[in-house]
Tab-separated table of N, CA and C in Angstrom:
chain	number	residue	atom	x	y	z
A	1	UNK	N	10.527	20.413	9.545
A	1	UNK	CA	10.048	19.165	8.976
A	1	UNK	C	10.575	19.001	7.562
A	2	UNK	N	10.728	18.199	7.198
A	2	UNK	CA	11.228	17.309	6.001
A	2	UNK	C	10.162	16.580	5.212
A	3	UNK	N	9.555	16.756	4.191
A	3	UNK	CA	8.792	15.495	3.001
A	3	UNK	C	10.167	15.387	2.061
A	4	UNK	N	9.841	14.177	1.729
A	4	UNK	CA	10.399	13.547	0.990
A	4	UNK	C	9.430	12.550	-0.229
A	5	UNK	N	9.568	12.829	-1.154
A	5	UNK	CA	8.574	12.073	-2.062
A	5	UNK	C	9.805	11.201	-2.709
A	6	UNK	N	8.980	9.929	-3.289
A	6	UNK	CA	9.701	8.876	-4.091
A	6	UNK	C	8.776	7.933	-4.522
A	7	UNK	N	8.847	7.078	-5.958
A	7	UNK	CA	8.496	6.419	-6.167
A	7	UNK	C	8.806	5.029	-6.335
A	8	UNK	N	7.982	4.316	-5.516
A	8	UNK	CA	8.575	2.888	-5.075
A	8	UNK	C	8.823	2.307	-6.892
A	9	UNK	N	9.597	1.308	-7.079
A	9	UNK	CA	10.489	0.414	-7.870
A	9	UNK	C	11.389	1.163	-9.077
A	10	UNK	N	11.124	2.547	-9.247
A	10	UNK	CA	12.126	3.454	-9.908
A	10	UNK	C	13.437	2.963	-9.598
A	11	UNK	N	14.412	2.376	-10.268
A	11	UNK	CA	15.514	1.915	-10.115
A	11	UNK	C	16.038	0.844	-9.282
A	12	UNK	N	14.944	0.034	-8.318
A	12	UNK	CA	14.926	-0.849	-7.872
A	12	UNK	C	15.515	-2.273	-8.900
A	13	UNK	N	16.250	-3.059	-8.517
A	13	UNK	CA	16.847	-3.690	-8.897
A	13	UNK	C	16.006	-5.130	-9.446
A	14	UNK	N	16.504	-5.611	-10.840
A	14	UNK	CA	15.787	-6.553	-11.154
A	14	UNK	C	16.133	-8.109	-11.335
A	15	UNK	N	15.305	-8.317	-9.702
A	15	UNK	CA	15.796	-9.880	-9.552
A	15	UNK	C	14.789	-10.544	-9.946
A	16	UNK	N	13.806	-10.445	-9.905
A	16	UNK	CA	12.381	-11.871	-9.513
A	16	UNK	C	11.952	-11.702	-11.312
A	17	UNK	N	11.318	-12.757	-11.442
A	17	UNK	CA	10.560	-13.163	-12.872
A	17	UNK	C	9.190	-11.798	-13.032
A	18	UNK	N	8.998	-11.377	-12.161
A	18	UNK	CA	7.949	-10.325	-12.212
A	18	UNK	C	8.453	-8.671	-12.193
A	19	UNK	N	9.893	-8.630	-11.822
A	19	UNK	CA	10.820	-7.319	-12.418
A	19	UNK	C	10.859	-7.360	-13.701
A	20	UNK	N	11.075	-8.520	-14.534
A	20	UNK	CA	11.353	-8.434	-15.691
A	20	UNK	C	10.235	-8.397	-16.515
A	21	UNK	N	9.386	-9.180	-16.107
A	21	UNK	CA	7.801	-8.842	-17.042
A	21	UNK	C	7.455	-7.308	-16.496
A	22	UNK	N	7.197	-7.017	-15.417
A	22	UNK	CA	6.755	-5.117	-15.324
A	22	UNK	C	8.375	-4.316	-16.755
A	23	UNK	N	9.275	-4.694	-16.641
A	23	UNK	CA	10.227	-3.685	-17.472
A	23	UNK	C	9.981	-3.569	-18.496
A	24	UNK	N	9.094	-4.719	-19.178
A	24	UNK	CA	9.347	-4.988	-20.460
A	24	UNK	C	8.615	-3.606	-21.437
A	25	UNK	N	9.455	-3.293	-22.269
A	25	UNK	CA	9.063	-2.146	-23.166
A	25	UNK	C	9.812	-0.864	-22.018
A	26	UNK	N	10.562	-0.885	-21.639
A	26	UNK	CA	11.330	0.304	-20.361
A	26	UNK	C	12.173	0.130	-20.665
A	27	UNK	N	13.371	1.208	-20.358
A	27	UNK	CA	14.503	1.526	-20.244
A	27	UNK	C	15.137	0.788	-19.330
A	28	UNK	N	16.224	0.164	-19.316
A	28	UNK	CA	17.023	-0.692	-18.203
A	28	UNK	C	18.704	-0.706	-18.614
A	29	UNK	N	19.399	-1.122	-17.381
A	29	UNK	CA	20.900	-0.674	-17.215
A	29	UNK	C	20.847	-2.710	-16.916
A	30	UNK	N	21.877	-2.887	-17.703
A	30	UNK	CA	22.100	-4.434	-17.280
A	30	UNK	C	23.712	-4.699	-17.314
A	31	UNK	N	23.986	-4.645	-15.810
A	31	UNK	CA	25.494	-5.028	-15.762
A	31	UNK	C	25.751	-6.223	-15.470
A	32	UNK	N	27.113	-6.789	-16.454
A	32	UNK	CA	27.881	-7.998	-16.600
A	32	UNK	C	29.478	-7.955	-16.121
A	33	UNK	N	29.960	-8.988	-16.016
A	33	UNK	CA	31.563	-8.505	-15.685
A	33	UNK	C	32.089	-7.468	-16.677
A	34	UNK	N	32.133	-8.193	-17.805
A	34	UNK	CA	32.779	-7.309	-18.757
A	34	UNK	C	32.436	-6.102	-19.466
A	35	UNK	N	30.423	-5.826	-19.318
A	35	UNK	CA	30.030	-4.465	-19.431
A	35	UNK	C	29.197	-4.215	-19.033
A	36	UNK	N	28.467	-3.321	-19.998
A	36	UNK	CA	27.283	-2.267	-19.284
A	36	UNK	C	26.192	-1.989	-20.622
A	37	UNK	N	25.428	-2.487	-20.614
A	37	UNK	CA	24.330	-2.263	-21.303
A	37	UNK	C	22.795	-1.548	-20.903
A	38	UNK	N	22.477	-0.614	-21.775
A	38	UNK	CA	21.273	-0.047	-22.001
A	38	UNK	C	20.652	0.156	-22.532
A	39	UNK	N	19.224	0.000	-22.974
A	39	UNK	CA	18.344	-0.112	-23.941
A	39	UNK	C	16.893	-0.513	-23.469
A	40	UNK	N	15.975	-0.542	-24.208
A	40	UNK	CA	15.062	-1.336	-24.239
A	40	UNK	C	14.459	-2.487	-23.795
A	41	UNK	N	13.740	-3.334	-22.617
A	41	UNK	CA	13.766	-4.580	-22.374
A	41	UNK	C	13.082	-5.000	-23.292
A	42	UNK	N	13.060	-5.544	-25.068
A	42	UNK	CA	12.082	-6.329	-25.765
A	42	UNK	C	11.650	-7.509	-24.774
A	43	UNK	N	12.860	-8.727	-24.479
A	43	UNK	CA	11.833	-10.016	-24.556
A	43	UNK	C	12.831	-10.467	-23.327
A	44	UNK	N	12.408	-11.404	-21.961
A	44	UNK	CA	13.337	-11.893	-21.676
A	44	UNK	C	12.665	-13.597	-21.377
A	45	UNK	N	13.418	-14.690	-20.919
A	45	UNK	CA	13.506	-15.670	-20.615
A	45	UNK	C	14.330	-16.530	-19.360
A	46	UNK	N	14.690	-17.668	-19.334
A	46	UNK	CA	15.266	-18.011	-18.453
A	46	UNK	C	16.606	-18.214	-18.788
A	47	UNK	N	16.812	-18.144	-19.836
A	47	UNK	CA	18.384	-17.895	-20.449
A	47	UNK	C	18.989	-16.499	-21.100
A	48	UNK	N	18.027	-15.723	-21.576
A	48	UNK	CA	18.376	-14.925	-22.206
A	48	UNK	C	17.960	-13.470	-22.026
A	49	UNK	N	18.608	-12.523	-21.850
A	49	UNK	CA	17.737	-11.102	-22.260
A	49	UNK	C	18.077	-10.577	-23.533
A	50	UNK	N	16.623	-9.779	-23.988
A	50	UNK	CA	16.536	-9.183	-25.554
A	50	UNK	C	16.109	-8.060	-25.258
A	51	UNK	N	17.147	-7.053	-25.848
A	51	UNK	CA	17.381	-5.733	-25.847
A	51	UNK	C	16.692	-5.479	-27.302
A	52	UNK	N	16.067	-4.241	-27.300
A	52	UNK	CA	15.169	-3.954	-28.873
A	52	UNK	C	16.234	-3.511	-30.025
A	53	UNK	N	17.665	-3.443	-29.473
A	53	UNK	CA	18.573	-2.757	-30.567
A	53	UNK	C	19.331	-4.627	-31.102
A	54	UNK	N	18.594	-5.696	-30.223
A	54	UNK	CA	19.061	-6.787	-31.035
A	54	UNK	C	20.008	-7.313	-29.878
A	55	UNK	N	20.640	-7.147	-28.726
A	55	UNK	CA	21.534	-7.327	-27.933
A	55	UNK	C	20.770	-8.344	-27.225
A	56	UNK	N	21.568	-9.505	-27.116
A	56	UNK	CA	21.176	-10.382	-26.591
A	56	UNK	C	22.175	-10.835	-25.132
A	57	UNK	N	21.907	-11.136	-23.430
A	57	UNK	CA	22.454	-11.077	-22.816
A	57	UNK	C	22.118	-12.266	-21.925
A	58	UNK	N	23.396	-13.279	-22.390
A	58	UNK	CA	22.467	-14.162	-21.189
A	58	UNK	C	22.682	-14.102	-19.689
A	59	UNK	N	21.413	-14.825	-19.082
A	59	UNK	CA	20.715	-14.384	-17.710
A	59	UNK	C	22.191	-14.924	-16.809
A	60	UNK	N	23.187	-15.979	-16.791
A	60	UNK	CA	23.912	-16.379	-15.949
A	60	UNK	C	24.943	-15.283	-16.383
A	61	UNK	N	25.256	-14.079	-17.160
A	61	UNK	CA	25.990	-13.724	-16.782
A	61	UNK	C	26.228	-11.922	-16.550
A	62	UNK	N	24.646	-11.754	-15.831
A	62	UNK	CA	24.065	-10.579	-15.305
A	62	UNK	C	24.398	-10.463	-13.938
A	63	UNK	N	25.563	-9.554	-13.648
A	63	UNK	CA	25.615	-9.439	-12.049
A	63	UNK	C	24.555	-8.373	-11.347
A	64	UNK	N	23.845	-7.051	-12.544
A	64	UNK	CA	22.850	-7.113	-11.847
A	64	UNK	C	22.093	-6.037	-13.181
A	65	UNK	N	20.789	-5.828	-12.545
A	65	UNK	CA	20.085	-4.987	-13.561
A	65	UNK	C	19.039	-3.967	-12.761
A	66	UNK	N	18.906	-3.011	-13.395
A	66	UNK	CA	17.644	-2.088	-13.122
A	66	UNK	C	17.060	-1.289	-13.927
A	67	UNK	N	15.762	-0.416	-13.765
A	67	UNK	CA	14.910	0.298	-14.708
A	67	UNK	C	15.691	1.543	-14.304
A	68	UNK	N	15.782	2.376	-15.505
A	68	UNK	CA	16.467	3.689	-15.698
A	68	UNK	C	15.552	4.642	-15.994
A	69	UNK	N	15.668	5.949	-15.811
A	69	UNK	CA	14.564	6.881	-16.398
A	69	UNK	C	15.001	7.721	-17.735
C-alpha cells in the first residue's frame, strides 16, 4: 500500500478573484512572456498586481501565477 499526503491549493494555480485575495501577504511565482517574478502578493486588482518589493504587474499580461513555499 501507498499513502500519499498533500495539501490541497499549495501551488495550485492562480486564476479566480478568490486565488488572489487567499495569496495576499504569500509568496507567489508570476509568469509573463518576458519574465518571472517572485515576491510577496501586497495588493492586487483588476489591472494590476503589487508585489511588496514595489513591482507592479499588469493582470493582461500574466500568462500564469501560483503560491510558492
Amino acid at each position: 500500500y501507498t499513502l500519499e499526503v498533500s495539501s490541497p491549493g499549495i501551488g495550485r494555480p492562480l486564476s479566480i478573484e478568490n486565488d488572489w485575495i487567499r495569496c495576499q501577504g504569500r509568496k507567489v511565482r508570476i509568469n509573463t512572456e518576458d519574465s518571472e517574478y517572485t515576491g510577496v502578493l501586497e495588493s492586487h486588482d483588476q489591472d494590476v498586481v503589487r508585489l511588496e518589493d514595489g513591482t507592479e504587474i499588469p493582470m493582461e499580461d500574466i500568462l500564469g501565477a501560483r503560491e510558492v513555499i
